[in-house]
Coordinates of N, CA and C in Angstrom, one line a residue:
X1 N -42.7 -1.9 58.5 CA -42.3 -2.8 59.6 C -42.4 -2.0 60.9
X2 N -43.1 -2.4 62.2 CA -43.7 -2.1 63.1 C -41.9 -1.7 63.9
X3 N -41.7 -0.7 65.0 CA -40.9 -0.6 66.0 C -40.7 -1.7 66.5
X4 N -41.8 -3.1 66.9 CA -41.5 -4.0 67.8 C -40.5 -4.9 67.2
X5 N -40.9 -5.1 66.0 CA -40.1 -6.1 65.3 C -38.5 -6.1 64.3
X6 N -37.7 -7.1 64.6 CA -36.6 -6.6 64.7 C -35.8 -6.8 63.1
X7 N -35.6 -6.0 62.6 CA -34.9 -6.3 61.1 C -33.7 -7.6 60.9
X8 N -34.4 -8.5 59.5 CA -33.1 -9.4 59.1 C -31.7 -9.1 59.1
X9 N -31.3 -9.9 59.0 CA -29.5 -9.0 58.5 C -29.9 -8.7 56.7
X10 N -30.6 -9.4 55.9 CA -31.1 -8.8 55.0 C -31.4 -7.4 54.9
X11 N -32.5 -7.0 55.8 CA -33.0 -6.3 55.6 C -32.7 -5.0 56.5
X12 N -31.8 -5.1 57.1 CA -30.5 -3.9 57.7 C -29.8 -3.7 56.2
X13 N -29.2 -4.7 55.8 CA -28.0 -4.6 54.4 C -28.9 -3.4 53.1
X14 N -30.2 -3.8 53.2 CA -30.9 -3.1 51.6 C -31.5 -2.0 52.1
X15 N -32.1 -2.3 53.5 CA -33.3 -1.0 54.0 C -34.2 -1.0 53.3
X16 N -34.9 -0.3 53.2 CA -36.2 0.0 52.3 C -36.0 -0.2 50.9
X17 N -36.8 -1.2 50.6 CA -36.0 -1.8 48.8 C -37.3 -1.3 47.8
X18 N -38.2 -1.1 48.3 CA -39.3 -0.9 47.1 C -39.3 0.1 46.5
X19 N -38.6 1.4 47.3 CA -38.0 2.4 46.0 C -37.2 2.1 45.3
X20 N -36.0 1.0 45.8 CA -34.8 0.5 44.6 C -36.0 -0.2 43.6
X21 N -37.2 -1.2 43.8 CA -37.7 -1.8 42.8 C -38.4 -0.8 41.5
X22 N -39.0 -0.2 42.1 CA -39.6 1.3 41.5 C -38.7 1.4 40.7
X23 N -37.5 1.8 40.9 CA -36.7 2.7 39.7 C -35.9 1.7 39.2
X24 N -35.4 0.3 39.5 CA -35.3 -0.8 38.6 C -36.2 -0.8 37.5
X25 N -37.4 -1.5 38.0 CA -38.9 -1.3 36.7 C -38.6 -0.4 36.0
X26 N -38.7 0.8 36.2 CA -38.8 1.9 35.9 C -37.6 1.9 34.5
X27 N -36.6 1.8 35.3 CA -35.2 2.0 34.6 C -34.9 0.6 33.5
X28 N -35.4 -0.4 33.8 CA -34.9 -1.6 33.4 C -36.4 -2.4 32.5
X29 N -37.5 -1.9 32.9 CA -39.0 -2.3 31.8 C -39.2 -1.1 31.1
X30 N -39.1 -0.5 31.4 CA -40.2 1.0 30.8 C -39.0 2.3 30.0
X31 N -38.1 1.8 30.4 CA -36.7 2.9 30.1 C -36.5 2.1 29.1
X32 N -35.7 1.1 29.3 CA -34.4 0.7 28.9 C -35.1 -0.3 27.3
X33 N -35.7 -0.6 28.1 CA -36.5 -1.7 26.7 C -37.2 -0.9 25.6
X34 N -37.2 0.6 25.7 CA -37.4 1.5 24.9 C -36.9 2.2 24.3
X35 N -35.4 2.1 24.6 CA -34.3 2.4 24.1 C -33.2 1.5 23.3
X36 N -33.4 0.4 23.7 CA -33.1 -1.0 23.0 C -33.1 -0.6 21.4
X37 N -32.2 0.0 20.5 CA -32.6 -0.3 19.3 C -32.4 -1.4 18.3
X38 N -32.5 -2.4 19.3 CA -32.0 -3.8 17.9 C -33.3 -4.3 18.4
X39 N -34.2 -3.9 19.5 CA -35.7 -4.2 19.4 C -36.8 -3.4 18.6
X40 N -37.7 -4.6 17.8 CA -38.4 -3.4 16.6 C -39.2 -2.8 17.7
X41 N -40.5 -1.9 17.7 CA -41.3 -1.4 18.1 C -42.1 -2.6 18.4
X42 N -43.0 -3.3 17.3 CA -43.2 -4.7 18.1 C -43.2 -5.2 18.7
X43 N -41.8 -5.5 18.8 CA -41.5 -6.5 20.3 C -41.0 -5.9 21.5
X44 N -40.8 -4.4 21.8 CA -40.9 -3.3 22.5 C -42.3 -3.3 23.3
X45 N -43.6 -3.4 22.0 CA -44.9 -3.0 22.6 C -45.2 -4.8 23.6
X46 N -44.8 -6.0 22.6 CA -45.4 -6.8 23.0 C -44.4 -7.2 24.4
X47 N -43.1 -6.8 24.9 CA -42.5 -6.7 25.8 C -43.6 -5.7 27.3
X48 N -43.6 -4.8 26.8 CA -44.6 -3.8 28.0 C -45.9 -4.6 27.7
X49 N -46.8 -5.1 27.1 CA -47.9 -5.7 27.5 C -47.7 -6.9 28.5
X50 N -47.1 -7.8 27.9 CA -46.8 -8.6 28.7 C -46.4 -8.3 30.4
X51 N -45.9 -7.2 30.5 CA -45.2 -7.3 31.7 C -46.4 -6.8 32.5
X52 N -47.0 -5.7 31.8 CA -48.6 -5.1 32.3 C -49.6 -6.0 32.9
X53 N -49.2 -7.2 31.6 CA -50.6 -8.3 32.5 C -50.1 -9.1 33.5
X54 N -48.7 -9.4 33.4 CA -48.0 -9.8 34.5 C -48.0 -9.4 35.8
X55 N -48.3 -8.0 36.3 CA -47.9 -7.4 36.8 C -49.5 -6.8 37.5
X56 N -50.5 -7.6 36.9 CA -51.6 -6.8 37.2 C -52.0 -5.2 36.7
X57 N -51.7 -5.1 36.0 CA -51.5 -3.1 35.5 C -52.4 -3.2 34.8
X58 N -53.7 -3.5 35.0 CA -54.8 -3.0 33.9 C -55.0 -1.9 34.0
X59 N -55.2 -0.6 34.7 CA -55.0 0.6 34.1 C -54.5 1.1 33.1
X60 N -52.9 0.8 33.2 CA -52.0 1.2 31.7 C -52.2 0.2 30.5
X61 N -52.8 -1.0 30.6 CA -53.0 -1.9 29.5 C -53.8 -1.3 28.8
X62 N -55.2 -0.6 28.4 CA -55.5 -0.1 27.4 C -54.7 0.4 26.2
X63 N -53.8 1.8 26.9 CA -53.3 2.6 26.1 C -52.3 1.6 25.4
X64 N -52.1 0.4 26.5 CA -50.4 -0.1 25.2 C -51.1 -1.5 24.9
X65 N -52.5 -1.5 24.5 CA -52.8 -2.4 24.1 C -52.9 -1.7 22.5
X66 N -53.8 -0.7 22.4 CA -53.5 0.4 21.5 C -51.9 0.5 20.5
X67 N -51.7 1.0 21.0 CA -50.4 1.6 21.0 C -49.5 0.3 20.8
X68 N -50.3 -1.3 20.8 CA -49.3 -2.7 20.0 C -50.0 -3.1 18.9
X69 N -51.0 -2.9 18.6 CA -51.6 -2.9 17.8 C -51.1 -1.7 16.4
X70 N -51.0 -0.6 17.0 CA -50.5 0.7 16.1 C -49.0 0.4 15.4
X71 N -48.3 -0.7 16.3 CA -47.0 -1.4 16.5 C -46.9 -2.4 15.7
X72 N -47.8 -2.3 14.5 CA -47.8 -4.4 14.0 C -48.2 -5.4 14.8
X73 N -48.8 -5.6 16.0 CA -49.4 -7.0 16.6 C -50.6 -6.5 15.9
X74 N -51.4 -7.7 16.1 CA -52.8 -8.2 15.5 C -53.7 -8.5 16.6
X75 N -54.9 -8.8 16.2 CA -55.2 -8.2 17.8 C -55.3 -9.8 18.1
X76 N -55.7 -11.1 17.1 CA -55.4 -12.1 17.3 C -54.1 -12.5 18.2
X77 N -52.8 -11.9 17.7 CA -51.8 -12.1 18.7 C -51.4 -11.6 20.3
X78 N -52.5 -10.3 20.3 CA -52.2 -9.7 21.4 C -53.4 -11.3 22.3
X79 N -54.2 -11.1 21.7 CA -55.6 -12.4 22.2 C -54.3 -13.1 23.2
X80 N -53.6 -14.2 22.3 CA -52.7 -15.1 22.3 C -51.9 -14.8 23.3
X81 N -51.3 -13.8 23.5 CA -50.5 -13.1 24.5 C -50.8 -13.3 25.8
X82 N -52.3 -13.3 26.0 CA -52.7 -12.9 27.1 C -53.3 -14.1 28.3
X83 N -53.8 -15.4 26.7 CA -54.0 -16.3 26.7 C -52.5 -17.5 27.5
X84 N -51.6 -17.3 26.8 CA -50.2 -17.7 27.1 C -50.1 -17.1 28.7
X85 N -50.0 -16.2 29.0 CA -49.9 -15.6 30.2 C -50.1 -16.1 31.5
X86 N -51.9 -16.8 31.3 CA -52.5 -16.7 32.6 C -52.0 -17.9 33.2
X87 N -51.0 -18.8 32.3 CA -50.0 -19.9 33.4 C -49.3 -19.3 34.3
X88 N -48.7 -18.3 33.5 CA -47.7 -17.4 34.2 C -48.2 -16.3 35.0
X89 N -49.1 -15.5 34.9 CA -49.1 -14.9 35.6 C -50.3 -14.7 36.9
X90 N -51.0 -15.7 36.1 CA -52.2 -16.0 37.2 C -53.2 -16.1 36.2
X91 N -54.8 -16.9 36.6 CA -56.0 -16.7 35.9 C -56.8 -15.5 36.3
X92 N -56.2 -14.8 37.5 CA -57.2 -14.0 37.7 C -56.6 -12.8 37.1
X93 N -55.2 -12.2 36.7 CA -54.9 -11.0 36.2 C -55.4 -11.9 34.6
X94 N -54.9 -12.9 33.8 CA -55.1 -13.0 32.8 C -56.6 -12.5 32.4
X95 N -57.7 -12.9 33.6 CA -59.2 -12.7 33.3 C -59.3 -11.3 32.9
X96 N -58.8 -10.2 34.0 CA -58.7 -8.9 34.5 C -57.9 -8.2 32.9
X97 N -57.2 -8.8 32.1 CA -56.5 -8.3 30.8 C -57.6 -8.5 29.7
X98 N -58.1 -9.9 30.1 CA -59.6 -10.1 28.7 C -60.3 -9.2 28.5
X99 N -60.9 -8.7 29.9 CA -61.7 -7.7 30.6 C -61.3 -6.5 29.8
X100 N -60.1 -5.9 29.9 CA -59.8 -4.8 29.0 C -59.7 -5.0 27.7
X101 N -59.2 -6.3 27.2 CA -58.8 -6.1 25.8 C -59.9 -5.8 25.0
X102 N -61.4 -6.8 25.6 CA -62.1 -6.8 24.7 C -63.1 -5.3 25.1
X103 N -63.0 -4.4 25.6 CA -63.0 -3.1 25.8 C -62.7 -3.0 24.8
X104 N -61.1 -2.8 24.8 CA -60.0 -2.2 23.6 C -60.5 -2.6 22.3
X105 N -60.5 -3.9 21.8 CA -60.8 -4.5 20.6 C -62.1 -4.4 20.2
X106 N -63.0 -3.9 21.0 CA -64.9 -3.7 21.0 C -64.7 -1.9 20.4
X107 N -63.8 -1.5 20.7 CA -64.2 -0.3 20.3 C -63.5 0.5 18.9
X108 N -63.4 -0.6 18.0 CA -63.1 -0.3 16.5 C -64.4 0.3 16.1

């Protein structure tokens, strides 16, 4: 935010919030949902994929496309996953996740 322009009462109250989001995520997808033990591994992996394609994160999506597959999903299901998604998360990240999966899945 530029000097000219003048802060909400929101945004006096929180200040700079994208480091609180960072370590939310952080703490609350990638921590906490990994520590969950009444979640199997499963639904741990298919929890972080999801949020990956949600989130645009095709970078990290290889490895934990991997790594849900090594988890008990199928690669039919991860398909489905991603498929289901692109209402939610967009067609253009859903496209951008096909893009890697079938990387991922091409290289058995």
């Amino acid at each position: 935010m530029s000097e000219s322009q003048e802060q909400t009462p929101v945004q006096k109250l929180i200040g700079n919030f994208l480091p609180k989001m960072v370590s939310l995520t952080d703490d609350v997808l990638f921590g906490d949902v990994w520590e969950r033990t009444e979640l199997s591994k499963r639904e741990r992996s298919l929890i972080t994929v999801a949020a990956l394609i949600a989130g645009g994160n095709t970078e990290q999506l290889s490895g934990h496309l991997m790594r849900a597959k090594d988890n008990g999903l199928t690669e039919t299901e991860l398909k489905e996953v991603i498929t289901h998604l692109a209402f939610y998360a967009g067609w253009p990240k859903a496209m951008s996740a096909i893009a890697v999966a079938k990387r991922v899945f091409g290289e058995q």
